[in-house]
PDB file of C-alpha atoms in Angstrom:
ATOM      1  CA  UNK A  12     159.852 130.870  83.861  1.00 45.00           C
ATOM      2  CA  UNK A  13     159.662 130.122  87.812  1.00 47.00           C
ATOM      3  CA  UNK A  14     156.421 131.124  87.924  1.00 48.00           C
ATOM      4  CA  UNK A  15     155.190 128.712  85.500  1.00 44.00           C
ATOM      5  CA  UNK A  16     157.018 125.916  86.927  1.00 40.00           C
ATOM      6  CA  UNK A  17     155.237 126.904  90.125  1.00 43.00           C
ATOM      7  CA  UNK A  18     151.993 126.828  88.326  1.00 44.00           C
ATOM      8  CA  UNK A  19     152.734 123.553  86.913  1.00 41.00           C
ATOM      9  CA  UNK A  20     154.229 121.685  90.450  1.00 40.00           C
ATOM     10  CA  UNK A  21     150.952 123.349  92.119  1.00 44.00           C
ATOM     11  CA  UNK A  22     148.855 122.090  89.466  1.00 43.00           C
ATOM     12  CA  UNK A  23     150.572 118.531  89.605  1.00 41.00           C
ATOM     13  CA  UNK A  24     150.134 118.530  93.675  1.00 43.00           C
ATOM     14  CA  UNK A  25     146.034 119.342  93.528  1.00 46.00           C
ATOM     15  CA  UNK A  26     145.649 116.628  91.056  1.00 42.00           C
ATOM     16  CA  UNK A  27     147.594 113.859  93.426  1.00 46.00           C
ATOM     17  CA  UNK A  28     145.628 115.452  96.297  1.00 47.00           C
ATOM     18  CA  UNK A  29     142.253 113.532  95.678  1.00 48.00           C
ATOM     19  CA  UNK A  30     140.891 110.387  93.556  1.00 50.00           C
ATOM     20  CA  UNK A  31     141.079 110.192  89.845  1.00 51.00           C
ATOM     21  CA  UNK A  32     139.583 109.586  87.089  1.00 51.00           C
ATOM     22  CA  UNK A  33     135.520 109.614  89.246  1.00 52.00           C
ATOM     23  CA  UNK A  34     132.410 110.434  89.393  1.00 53.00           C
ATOM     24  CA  UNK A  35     131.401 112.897  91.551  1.00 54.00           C
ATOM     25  CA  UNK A  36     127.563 112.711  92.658  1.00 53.00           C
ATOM     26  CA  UNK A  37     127.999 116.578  93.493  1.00 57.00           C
ATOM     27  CA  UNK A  38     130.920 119.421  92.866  1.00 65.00           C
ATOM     28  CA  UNK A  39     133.122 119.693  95.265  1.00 66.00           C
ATOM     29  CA  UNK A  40     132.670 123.547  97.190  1.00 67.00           C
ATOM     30  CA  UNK A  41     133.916 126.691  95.982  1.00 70.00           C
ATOM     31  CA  UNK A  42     135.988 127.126  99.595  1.00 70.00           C
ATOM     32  CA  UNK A  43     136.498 124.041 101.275  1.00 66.00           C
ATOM     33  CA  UNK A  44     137.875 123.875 105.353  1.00 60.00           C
ATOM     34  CA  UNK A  45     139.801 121.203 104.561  1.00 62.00           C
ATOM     35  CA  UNK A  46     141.585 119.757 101.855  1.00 63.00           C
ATOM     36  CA  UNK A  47     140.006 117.056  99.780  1.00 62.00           C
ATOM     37  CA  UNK A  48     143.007 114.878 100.765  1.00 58.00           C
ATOM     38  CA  UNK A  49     141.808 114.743 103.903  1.00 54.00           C
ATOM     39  CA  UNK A  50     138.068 113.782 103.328  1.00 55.00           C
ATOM     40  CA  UNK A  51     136.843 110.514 103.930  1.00 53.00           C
ATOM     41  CA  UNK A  52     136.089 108.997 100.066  1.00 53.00           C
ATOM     42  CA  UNK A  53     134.164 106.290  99.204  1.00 53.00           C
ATOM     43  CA  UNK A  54     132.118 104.076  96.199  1.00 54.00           C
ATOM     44  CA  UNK A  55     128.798 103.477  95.886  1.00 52.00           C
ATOM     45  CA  UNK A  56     128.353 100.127  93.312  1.00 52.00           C
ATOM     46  CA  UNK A  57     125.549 102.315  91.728  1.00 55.00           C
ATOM     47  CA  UNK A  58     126.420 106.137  92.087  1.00 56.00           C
ATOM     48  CA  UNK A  59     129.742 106.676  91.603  1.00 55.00           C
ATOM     49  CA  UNK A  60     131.824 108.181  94.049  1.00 55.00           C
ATOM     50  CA  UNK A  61     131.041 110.206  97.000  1.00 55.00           C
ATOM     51  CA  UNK A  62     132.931 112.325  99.820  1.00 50.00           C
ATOM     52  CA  UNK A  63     132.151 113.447 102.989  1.00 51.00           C
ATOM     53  CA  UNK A  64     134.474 116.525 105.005  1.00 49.00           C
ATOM     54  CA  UNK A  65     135.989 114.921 108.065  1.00 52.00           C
ATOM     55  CA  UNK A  66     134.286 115.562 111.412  1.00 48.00           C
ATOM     56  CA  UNK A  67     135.555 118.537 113.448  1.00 71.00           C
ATOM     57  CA  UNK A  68     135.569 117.094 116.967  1.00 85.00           C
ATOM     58  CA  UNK A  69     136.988 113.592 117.323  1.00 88.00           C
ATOM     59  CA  UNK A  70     135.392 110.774 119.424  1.00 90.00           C
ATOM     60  CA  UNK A  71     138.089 111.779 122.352  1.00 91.00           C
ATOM     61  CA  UNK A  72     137.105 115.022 122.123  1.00 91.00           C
ATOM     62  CA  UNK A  73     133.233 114.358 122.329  1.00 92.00           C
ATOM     63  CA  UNK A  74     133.402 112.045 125.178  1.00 91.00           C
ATOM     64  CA  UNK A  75     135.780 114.243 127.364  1.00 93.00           C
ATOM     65  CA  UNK A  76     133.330 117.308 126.590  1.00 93.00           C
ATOM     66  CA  UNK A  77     129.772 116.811 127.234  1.00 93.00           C
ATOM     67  CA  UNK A  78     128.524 120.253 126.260  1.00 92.00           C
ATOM     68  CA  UNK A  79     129.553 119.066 122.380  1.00 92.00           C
ATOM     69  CA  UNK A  80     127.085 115.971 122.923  1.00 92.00           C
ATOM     70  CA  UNK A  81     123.462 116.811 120.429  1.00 90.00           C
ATOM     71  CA  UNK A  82     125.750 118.993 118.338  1.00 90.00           C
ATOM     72  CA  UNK A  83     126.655 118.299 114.752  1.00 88.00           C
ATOM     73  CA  UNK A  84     130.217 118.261 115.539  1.00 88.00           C
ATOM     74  CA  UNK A  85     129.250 114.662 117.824  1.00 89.00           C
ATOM     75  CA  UNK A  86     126.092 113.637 116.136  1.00 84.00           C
ATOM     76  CA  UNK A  87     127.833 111.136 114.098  1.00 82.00           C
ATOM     77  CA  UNK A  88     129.679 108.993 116.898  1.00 89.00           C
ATOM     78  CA  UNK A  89     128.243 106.249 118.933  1.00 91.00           C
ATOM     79  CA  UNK A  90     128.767 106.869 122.700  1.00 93.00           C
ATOM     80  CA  UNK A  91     126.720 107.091 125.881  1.00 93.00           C
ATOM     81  CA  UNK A  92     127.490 108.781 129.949  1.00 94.00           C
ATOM     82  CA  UNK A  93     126.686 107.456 132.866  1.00 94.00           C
ATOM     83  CA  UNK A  94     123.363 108.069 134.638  1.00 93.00           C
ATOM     84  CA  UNK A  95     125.130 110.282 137.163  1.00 94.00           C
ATOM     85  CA  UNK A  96     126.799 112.663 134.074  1.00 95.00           C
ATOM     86  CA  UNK A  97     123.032 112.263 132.887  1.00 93.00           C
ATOM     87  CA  UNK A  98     121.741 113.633 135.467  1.00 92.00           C
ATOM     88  CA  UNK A  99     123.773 116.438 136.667  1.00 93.00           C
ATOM     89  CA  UNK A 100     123.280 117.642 133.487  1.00 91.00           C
ATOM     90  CA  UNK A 101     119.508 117.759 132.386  1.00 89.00           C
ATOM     91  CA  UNK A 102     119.811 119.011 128.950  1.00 90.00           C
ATOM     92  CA  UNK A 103     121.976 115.568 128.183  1.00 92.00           C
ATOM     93  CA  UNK A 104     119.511 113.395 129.515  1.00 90.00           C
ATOM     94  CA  UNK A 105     116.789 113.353 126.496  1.00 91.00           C
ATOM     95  CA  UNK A 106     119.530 112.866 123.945  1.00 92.00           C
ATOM     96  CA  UNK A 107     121.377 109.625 122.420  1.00 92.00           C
ATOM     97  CA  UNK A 108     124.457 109.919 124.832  1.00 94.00           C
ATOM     98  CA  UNK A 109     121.987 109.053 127.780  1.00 93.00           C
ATOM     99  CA  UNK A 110     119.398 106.551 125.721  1.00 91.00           C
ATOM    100  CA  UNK A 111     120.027 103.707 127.746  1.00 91.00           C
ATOM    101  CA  UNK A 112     120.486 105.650 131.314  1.00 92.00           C
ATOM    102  CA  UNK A 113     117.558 104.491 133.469  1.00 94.00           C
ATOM    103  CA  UNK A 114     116.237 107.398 135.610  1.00 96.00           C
ATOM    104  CA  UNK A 115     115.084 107.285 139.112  1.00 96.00           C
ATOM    105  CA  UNK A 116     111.519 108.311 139.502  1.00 97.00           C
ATOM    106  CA  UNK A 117     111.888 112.026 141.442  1.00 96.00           C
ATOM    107  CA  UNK A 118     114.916 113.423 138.345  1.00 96.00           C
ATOM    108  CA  UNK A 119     112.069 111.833 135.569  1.00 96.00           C
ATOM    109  CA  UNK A 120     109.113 114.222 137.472  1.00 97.00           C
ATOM    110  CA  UNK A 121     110.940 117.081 137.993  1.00 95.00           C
ATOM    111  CA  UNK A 122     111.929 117.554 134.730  1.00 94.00           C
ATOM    112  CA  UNK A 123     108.752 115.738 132.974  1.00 96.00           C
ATOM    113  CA  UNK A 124     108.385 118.289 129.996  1.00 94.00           C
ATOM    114  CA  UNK A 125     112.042 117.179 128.661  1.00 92.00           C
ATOM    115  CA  UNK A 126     112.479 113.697 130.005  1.00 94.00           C
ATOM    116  CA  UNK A 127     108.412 112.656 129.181  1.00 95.00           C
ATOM    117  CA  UNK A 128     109.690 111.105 125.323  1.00 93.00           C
ATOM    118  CA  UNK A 129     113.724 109.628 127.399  1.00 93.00           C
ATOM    119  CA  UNK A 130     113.495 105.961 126.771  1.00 92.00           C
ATOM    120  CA  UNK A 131     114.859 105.815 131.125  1.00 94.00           C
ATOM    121  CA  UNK A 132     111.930 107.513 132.201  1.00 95.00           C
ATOM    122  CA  UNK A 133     109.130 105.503 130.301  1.00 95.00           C
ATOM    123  CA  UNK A 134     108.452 103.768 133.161  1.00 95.00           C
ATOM    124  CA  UNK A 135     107.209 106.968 135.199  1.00 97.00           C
ATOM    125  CA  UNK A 136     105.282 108.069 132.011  1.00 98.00           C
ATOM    126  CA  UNK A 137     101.829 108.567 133.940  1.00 98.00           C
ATOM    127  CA  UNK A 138     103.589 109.974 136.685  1.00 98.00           C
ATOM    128  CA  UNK A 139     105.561 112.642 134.231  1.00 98.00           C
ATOM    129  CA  UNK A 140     101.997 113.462 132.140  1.00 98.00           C
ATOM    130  CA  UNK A 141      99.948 113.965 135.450  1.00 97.00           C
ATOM    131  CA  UNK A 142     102.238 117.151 136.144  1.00 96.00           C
ATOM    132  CA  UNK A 143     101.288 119.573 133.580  1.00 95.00           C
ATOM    133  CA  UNK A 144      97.342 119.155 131.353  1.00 96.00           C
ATOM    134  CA  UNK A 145      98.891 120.758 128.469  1.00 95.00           C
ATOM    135  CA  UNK A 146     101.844 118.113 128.117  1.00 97.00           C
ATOM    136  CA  UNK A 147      98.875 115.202 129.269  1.00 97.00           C
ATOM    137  CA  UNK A 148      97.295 115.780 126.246  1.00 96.00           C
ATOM    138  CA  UNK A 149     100.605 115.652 124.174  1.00 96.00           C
ATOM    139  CA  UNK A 150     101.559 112.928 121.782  1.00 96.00           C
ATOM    140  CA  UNK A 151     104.182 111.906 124.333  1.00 96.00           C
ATOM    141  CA  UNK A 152     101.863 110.988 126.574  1.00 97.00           C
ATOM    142  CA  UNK A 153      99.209 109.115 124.283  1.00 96.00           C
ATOM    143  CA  UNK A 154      99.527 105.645 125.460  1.00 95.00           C
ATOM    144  CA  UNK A 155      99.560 107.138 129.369  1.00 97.00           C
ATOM    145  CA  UNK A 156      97.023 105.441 131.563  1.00 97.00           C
ATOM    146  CA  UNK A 157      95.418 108.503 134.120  1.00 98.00           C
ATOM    147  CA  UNK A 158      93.864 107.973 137.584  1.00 97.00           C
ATOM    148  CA  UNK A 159      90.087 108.730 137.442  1.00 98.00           C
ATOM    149  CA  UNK A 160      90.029 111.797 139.570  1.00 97.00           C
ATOM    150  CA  UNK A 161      92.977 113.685 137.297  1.00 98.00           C
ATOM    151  CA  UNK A 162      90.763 112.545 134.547  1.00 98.00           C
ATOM    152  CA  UNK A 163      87.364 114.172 135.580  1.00 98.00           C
ATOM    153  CA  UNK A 164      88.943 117.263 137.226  1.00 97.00           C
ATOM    154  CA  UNK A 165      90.202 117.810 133.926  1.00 97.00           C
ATOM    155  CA  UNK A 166      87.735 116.579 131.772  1.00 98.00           C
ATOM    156  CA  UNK A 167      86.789 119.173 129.114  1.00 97.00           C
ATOM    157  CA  UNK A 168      90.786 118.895 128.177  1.00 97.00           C
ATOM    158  CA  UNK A 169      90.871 114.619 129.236  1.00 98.00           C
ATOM    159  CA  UNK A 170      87.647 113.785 127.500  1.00 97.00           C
ATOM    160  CA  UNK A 171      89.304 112.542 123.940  1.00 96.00           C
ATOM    161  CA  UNK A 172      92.598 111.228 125.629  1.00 97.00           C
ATOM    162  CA  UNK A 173      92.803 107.598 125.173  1.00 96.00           C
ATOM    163  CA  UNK A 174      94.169 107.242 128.797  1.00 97.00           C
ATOM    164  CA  UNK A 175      91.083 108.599 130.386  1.00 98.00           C
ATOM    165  CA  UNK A 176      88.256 106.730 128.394  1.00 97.00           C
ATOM    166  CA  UNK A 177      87.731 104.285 131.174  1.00 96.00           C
ATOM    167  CA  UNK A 178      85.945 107.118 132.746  1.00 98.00           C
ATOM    168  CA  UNK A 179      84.254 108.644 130.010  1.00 98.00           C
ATOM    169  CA  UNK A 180      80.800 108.712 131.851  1.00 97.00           C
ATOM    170  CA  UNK A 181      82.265 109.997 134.885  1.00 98.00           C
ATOM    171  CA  UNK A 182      83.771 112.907 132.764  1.00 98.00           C
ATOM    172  CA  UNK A 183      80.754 113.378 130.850  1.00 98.00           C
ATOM    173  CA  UNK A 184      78.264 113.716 133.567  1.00 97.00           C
ATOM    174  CA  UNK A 185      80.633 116.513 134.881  1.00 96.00           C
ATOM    175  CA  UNK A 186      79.344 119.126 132.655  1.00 95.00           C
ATOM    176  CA  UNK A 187      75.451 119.194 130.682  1.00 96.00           C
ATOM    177  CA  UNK A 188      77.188 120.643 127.778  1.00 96.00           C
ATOM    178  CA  UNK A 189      79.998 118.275 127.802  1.00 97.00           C
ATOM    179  CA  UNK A 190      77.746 115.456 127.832  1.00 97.00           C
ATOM    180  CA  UNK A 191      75.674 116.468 124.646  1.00 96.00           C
ATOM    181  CA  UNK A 192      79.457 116.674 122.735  1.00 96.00           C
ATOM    182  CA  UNK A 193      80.727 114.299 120.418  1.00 96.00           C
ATOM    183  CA  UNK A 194      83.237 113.337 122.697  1.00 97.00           C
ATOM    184  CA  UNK A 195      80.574 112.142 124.860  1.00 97.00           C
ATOM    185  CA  UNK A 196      78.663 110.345 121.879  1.00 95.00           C
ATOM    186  CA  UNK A 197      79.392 106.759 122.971  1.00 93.00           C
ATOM    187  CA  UNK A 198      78.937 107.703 126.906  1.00 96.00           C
ATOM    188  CA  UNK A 199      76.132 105.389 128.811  1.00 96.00           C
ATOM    189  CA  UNK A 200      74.764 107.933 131.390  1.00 98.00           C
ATOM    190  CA  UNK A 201      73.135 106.835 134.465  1.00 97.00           C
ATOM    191  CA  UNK A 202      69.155 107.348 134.817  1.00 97.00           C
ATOM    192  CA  UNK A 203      69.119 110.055 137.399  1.00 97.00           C
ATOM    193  CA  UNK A 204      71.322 111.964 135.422  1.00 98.00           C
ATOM    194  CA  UNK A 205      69.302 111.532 132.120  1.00 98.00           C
ATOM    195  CA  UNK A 206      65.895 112.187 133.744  1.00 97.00           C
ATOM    196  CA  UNK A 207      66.984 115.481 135.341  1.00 97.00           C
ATOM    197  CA  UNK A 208      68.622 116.674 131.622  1.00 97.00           C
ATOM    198  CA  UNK A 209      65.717 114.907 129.868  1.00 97.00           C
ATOM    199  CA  UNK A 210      65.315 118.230 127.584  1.00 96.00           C
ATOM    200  CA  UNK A 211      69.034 118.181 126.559  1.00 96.00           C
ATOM    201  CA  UNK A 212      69.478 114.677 126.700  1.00 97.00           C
ATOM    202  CA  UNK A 213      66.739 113.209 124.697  1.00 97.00           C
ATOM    203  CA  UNK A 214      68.302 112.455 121.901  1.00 95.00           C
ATOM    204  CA  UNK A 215      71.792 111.345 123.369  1.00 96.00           C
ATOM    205  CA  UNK A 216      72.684 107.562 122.848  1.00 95.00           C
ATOM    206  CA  UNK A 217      73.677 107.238 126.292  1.00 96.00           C
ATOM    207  CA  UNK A 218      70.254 107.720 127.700  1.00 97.00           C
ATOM    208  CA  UNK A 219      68.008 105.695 124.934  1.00 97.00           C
ATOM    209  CA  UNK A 220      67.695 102.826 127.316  1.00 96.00           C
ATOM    210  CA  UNK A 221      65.783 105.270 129.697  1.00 97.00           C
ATOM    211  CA  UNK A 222      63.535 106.991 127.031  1.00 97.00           C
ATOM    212  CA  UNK A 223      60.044 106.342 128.379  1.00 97.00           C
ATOM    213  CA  UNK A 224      61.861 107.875 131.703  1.00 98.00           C
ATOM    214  CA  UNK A 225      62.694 111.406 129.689  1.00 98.00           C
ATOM    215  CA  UNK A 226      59.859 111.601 127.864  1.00 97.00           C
ATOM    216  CA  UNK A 227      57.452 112.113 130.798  1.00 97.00           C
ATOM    217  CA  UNK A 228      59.762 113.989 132.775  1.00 96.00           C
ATOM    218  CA  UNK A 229      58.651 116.642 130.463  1.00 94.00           C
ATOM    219  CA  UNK A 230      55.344 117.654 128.892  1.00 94.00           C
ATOM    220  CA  UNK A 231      57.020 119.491 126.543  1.00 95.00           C
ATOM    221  CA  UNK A 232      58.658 116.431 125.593  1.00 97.00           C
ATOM    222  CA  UNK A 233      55.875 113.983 125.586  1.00 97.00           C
ATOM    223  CA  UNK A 234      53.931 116.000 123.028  1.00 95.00           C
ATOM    224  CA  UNK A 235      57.166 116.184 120.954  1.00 96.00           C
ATOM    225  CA  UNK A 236      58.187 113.892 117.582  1.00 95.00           C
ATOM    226  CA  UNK A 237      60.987 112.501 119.855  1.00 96.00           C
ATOM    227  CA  UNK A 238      58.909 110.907 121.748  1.00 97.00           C
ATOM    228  CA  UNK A 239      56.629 109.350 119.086  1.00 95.00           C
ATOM    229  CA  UNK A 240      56.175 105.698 119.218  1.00 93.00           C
ATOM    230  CA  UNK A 241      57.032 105.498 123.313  1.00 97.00           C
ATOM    231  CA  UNK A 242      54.613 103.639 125.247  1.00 96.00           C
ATOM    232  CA  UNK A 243      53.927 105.673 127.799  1.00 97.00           C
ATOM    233  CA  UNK A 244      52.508 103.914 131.939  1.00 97.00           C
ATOM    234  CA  UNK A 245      48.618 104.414 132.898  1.00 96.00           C
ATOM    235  CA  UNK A 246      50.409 106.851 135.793  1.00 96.00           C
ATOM    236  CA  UNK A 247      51.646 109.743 133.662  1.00 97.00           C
ATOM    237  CA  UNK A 248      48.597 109.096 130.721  1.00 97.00           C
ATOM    238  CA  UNK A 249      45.917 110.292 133.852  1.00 96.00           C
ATOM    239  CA  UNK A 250      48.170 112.760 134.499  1.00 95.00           C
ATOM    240  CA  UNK A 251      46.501 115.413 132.352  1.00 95.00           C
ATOM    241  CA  UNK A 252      43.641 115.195 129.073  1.00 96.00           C
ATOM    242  CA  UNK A 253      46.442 116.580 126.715  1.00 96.00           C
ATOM    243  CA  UNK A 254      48.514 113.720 127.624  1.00 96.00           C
ATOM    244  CA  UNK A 255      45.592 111.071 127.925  1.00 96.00           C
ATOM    245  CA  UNK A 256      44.860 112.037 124.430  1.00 95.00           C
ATOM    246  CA  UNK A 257      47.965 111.063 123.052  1.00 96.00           C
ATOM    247  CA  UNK A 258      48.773 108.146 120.877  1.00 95.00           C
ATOM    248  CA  UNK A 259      51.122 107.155 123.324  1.00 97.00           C
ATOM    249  CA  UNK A 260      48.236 106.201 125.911  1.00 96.00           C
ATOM    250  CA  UNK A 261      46.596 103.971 124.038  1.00 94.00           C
ATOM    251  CA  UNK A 262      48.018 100.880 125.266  1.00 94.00           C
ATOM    252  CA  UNK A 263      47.848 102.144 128.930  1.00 95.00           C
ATOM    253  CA  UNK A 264      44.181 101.537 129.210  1.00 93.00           C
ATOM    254  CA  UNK A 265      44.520  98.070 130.194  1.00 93.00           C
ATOM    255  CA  UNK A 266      46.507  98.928 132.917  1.00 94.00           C
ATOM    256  CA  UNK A 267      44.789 102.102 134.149  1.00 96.00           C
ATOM    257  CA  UNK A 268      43.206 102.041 138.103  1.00 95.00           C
ATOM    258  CA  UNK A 269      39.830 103.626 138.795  1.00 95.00           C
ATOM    259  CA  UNK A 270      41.746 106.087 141.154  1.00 94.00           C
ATOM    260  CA  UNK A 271      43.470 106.968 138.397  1.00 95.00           C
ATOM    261  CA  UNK A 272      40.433 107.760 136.456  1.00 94.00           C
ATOM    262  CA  UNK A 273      37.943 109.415 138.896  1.00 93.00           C
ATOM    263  CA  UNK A 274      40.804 111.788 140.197  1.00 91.00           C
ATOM    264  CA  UNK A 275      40.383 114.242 137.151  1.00 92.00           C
ATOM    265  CA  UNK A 276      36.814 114.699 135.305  1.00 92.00           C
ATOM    266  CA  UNK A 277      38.205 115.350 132.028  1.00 94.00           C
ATOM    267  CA  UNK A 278      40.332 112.513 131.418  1.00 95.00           C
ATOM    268  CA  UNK A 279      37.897 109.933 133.305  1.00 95.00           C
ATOM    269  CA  UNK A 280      35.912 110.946 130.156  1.00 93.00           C
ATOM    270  CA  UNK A 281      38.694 110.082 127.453  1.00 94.00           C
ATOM    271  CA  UNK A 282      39.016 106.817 125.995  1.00 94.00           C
ATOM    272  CA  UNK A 283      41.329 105.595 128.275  1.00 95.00           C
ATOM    273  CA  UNK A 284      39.141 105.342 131.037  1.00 95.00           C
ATOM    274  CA  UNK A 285      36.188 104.216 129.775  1.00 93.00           C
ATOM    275  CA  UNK A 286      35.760 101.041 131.433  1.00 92.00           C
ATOM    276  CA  UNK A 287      35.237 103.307 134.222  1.00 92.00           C
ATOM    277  CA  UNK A 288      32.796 105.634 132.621  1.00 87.00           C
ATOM    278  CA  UNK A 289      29.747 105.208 134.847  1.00 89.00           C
ATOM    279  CA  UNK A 290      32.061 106.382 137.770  1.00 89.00           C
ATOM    280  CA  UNK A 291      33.645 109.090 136.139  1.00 89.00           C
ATOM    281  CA  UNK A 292      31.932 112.754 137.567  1.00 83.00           C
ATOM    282  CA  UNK A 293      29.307 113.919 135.111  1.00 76.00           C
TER     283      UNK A 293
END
């Protein structure tokens, strides 16, 4: 008999010790660490009922105990240190306690890989990139604007970065084969450097402008289909019958020099020179 009146006052006690008559949007756990009396209940217009297990730590607690800050025990509370608590202890200064703590330049360098995304050190972001290439080529330090020499003394890792594409010729004229990339597709490459890669460089946008230029810096590529169509000058045409022979010479004949002519047999008998045929060496 006492045990079932035991039974029924227990049974009478858990049914006081939360809500009625609800709807719970999930079952409550097989082993709670805390009673449901204790949880923090509340209604949704839509869903019915809901419940939440009270926090561990309270806001006291989290404030007078920094090491609890970033934990889920704290997460939940809105609180912030002091820049000096900030910065005597690094690992607090990237999270929400320290969001509005603004940094002095020298604590933001030396400890650029975690302070590089802190909302106090924004301000040094260039400064905090520059220290490390891996972490300059991170999404924290996309909208980072680079000096031009960090940029071409790095440029095979710099040459996509959106910081360094002021100086994308200057980083593509540091390396032949980092020129002909697609990086470099949209580069506009001084002369000099086109002429003396005219073989590799050809067919590269940023040396079009200087085409005639390539394309007799090379024999090999004045004969070739990339150079079809280019006008070539009376200087290079005399140069040789294989070249004076070329489509490419045809409109040089109105410019062409009787030194030019007479200077080589063979092509002072061509077409090109024959205004100046009954000079030419028989």
């Amino acid at each position: 008999m006492i045990t079932k009146v035991t039974y029924l006052i227990a049974t009478i006690l858990s049914v006081k010790a939360f809500p009625q008559n609800i709807q719970l949007l999930s079952q409550l756990p097989s082993d709670p660490i805390e009673q449901p009396d204790s949880w923090a209940w509340g209604r949704h217009p839509k869903e019915g009922f809901g419940y939440k297990a009270r926090n561990s730590l309270t806001l006291e607690q989290c404030i007078d105990n920094p090491e609890t800050a970033g934990t889920v025990h704290c997460d939940g509370y809105d609180y912030s240190y002091p820049v000096e608590l900030c910065i005597s202890m690094p690992r607090l200064a990237p999270l929400k306690v320290c969001a509005d703590a603004k940094f002095p330049k020298d604590f933001c360098v030396s400890n650029a890989a975690n302070m590089v995304k802190a909302k106090g050190c924004q301000k040094f972001l260039t400064d905090m990139c520059i220290m490390d290439i891996s972490l300059a080529t991170s999404q924290p330090c996309a909208d980072a604007q680079y000096p031009k020499d960090f940029c071409t003394s790095n440029a095979n890792q710099m040459v996509k970065t959106k910081g360094c594409q002021k100086f994308l010729t200057d980083m593509c004229t540091m390396d032949i084969n980092l020129a002909t990339s697609q990086p470099c597709a949209d580069a506009e490459f001084p002369k000099d450097f086109c002429v003396a890669n005219a073989v590799k460089l050809i067919k590269a946008n940023g040396c079009q402008s200087y085409l005639t230029d390539l394309c007799t810096a090379d024999v090999s590529l004045a004969v070739s289909s990339d150079c079809a169509g280019v006008e070539f000058p009376a200087s290079f045409c005399t140069t040789s019958v294989q070249i004076a022979l070329l489509d490419n010479c045809k409109g040089a004949s109105k410019d062409v020099t009787v030194f030019q002519c007479t200077k080589n047999k063979e092509v002072c008998n061509t077409k090109l020179c024959q205004q100046f045929e009954f000079l030419c060496p028989k």
